[in-house]
Coordinates of C-alpha atoms and ligand atoms in Angstrom, one line a residue:
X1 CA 12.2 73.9 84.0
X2 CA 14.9 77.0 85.5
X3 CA 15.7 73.3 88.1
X4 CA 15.9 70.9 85.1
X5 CA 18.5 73.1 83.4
X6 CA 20.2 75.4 86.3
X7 CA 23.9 73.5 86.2
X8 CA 24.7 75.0 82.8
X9 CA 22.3 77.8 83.0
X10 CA 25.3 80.5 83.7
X11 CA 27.1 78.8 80.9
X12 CA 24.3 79.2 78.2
X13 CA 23.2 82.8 79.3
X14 CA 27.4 83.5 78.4
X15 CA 27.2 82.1 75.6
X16 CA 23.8 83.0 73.9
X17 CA 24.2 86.6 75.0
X18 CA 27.7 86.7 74.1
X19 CA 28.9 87.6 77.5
X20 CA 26.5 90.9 77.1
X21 CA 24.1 89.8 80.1
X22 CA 27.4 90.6 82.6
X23 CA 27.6 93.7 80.9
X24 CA 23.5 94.8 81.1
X25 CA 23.6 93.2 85.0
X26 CA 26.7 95.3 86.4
X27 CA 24.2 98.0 85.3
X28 CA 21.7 97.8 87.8
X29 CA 24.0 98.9 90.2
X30 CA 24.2 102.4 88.5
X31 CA 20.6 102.6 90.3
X32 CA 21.0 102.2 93.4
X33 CA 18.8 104.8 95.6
X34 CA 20.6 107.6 97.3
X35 CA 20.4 107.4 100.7
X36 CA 22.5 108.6 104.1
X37 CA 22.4 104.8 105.3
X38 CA 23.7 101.4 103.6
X39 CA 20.5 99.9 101.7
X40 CA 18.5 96.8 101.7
X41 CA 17.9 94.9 98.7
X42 CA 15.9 92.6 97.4
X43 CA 16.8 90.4 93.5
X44 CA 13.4 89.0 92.5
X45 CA 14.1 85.5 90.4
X46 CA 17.6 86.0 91.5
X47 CA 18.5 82.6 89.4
X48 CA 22.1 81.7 90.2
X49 CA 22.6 85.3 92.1
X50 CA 24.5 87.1 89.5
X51 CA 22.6 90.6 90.4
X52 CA 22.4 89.7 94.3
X53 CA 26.5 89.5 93.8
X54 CA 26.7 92.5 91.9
X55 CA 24.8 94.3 94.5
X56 CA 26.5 92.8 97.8
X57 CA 30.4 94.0 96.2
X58 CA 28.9 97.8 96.3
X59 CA 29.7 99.5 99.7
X60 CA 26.6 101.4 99.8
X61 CA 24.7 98.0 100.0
X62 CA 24.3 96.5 103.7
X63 CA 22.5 93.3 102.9
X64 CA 20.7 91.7 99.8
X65 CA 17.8 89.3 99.7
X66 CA 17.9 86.7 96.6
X67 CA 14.1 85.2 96.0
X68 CA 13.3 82.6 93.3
X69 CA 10.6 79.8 92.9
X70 CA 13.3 77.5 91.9
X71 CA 15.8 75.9 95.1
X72 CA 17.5 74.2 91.8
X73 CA 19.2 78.0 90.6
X74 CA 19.2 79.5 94.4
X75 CA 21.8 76.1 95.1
X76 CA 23.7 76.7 92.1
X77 CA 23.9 80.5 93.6
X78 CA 24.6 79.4 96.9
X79 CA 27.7 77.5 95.8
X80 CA 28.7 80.6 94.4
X81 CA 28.5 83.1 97.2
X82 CA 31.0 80.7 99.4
X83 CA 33.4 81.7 97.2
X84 CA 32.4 84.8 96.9
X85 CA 34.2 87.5 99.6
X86 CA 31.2 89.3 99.5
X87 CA 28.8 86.4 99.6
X88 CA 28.2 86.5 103.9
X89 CA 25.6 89.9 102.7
X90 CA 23.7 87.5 100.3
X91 CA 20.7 85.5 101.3
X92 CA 19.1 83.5 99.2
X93 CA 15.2 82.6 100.0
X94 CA 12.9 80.4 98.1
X95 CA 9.9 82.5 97.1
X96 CA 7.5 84.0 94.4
X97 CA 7.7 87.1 93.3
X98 CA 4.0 87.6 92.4
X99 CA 3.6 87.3 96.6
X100 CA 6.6 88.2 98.3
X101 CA 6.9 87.4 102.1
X102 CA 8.0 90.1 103.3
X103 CA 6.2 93.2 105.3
X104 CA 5.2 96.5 103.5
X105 CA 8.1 99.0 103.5
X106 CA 11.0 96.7 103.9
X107 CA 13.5 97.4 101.6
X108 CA 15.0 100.3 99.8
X109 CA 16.2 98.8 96.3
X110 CA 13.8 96.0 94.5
X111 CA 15.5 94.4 91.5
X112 CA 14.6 91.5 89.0
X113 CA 16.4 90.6 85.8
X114 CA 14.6 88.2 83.4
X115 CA 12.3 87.6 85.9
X116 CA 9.4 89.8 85.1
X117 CA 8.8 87.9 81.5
X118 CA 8.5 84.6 83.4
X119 CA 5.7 85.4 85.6
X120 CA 1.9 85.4 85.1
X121 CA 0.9 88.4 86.1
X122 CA 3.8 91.4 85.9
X123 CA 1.4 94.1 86.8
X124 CA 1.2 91.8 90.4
X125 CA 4.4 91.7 90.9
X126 CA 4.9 95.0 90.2
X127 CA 2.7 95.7 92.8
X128 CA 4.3 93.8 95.2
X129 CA 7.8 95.4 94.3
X130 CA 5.6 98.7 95.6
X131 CA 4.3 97.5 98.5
X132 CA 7.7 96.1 100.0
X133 CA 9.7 99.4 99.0
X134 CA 9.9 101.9 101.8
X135 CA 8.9 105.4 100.5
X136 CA 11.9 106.9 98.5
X137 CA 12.6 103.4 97.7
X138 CA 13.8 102.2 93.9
X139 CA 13.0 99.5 91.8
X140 CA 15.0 98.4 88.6
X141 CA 14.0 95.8 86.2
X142 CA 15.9 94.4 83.3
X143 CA 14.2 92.7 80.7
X144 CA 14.4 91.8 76.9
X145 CA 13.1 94.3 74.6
X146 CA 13.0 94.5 70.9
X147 CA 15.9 97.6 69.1
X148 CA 14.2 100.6 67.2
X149 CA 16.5 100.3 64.2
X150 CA 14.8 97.9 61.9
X151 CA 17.9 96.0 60.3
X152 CA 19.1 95.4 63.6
X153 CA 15.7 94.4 65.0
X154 CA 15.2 91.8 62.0
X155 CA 19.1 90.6 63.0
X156 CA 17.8 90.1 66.6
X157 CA 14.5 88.3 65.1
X158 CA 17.0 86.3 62.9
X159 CA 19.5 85.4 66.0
X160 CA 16.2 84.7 68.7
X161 CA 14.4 82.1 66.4
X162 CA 17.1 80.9 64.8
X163 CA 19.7 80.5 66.9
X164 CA 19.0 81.0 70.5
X165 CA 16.4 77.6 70.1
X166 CA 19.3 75.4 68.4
X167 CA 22.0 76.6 70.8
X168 CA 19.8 76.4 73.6
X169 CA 19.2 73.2 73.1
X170 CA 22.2 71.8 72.1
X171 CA 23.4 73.3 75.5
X172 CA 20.9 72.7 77.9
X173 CA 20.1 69.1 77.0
X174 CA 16.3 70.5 77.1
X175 CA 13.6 70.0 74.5
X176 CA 11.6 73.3 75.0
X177 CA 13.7 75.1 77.7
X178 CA 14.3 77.5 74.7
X179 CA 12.1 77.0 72.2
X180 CA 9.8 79.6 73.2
X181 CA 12.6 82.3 74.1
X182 CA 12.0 84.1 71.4
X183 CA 8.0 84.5 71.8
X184 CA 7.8 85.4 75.3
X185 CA 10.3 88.3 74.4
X186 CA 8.5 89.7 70.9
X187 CA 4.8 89.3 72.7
X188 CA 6.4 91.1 76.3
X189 CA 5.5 94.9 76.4
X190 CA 8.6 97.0 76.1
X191 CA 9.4 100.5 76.4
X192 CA 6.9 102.9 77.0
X193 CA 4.2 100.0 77.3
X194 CA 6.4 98.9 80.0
X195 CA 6.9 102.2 82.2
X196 CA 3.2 102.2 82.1
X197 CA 2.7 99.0 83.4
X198 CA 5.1 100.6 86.5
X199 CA 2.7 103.6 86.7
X200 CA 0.1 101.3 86.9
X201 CA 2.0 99.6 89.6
X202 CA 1.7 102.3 91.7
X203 CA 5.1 104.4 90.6
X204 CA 5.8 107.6 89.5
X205 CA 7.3 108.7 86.5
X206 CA 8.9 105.2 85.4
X207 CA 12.1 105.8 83.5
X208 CA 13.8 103.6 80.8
X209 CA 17.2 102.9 79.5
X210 CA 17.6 100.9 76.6
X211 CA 21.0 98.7 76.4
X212 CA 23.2 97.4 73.1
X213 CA 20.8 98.7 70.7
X214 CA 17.5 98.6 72.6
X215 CA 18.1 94.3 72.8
X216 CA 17.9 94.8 76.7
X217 CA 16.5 97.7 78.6
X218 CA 16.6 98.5 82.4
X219 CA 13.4 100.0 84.0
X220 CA 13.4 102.1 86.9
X221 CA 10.7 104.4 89.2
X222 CA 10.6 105.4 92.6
X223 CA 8.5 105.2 95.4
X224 CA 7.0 108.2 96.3
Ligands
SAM1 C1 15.7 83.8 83.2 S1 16.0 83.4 84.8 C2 16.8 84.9 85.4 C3 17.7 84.7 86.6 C4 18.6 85.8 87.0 N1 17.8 87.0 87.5 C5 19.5 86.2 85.9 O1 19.3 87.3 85.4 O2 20.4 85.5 85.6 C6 14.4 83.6 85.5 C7 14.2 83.2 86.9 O3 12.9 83.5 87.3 C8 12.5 82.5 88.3 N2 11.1 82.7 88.4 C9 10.1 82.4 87.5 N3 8.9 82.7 88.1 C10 9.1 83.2 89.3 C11 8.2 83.7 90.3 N4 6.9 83.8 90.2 N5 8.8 84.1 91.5 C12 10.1 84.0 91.7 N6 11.0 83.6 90.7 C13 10.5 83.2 89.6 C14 13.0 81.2 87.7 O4 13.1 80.2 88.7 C15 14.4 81.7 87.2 O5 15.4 81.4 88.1

């Protein structure tokens, strides 16, 4: 589906989230690990690259690795980074992020926005986000959550069934690319559901920050 749709998908993400998704993804900068060296990082389901970008403009940032199942998104991405000044520390690599191909211990920041929702098992992946971290390591997800403030979580109900499907459609050209949007975000644990799922992972002390009202949220644990 993410090949079927990934020429406009940059466009609709602008669009549906009201430019907000630049907003939430300039964020997961903010997390990078301290460290006395320039880290390595890895964007699981990088898409189009927008966080593998964000990452590679940030001095403390030697190199990123961009993975995703689908060579239609990682082109569009590709495209970008050559006109990108930064784009020569990007690399984008076809791969799933349920089994990463990568050795234990091999990078020092593991991030994946909108990714975690899309694949079968997120407790997996998690692991794997553990087992290629180096010890002291970081890793940052941003998802979809649902806000606390009930009139503002019935707006977002209102705005994901309603209107995220129509557009979605309209935009993409796709019969069901959107349809089911809204679902996989109300039936995806969030919150403190989610930060256990880390713990589970293997992390310690998972830690969350919700964003515009609790619509987004960005994860983050360490590797001890
Ligand atoms: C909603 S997009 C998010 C893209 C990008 N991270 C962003 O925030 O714009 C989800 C991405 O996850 C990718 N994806 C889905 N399952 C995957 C998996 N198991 N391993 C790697 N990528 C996956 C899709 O190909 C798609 O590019």
């Amino acid at each position: 589906m993410f090949n079927e749709i990934s020429g406009r998908y940059d466009l609709i993400n602008t669009v549906l989230s009201l430019g907000l998704h630049n907003l939430w993804k300039r964020k997961i900068a903010r997390f990078i690990p301290k460290s006395d060296y320039k880290v390595r990082a890895l964007d699981l389901a990088t898409g189009t690259g927008d966080i593998a970008t964000i990452l590679a403009r940030n001095e403390r940032v030697s190199h990123v690795t961009g993975l995703d199942m689908s060579a239609g998104m990682l082109e569009v991405g590709r495209e970008k980074m050559k006109d990108d000044p930064w784009g020569h520390k990007v690399e984008m690599k076809v791969g799933n992020a349920e089994q990463i191909s990568f050795k234990d211990a091999s990078f020092d920041y593991v991030t994946m926005a909108f990714g975690i929702r899309n694949v079968p098992s997120p407790l997996k992946c998690l692991q794997e986000c553990y087992r290629v971290l180096k010890p002291g390591g970081r890793v940052a997800v941003l998802e979809f959550s649902l806000p606390k403030n009930p009139l503002i979580k019935q707006l977002n109900f209102v705005y994901l069934r309603g209107v995220v499907p129509f557009v979605g459609r309209l935009l993409s050209g796709h019969p069901f690319a959107y349809r089911y949007l809204n679902e996989t975000i109300e039936t995806f644990p969030y919150g403190q559901n989610f930060c256990a799922l880390m713990e589970d992972a293997g992390f310690k002390k998972a830690r969350q920050k919700p964003l515009s009202f609790g619509i987004a949220t960005i994860y983050w644990a360490d590797k001890t």
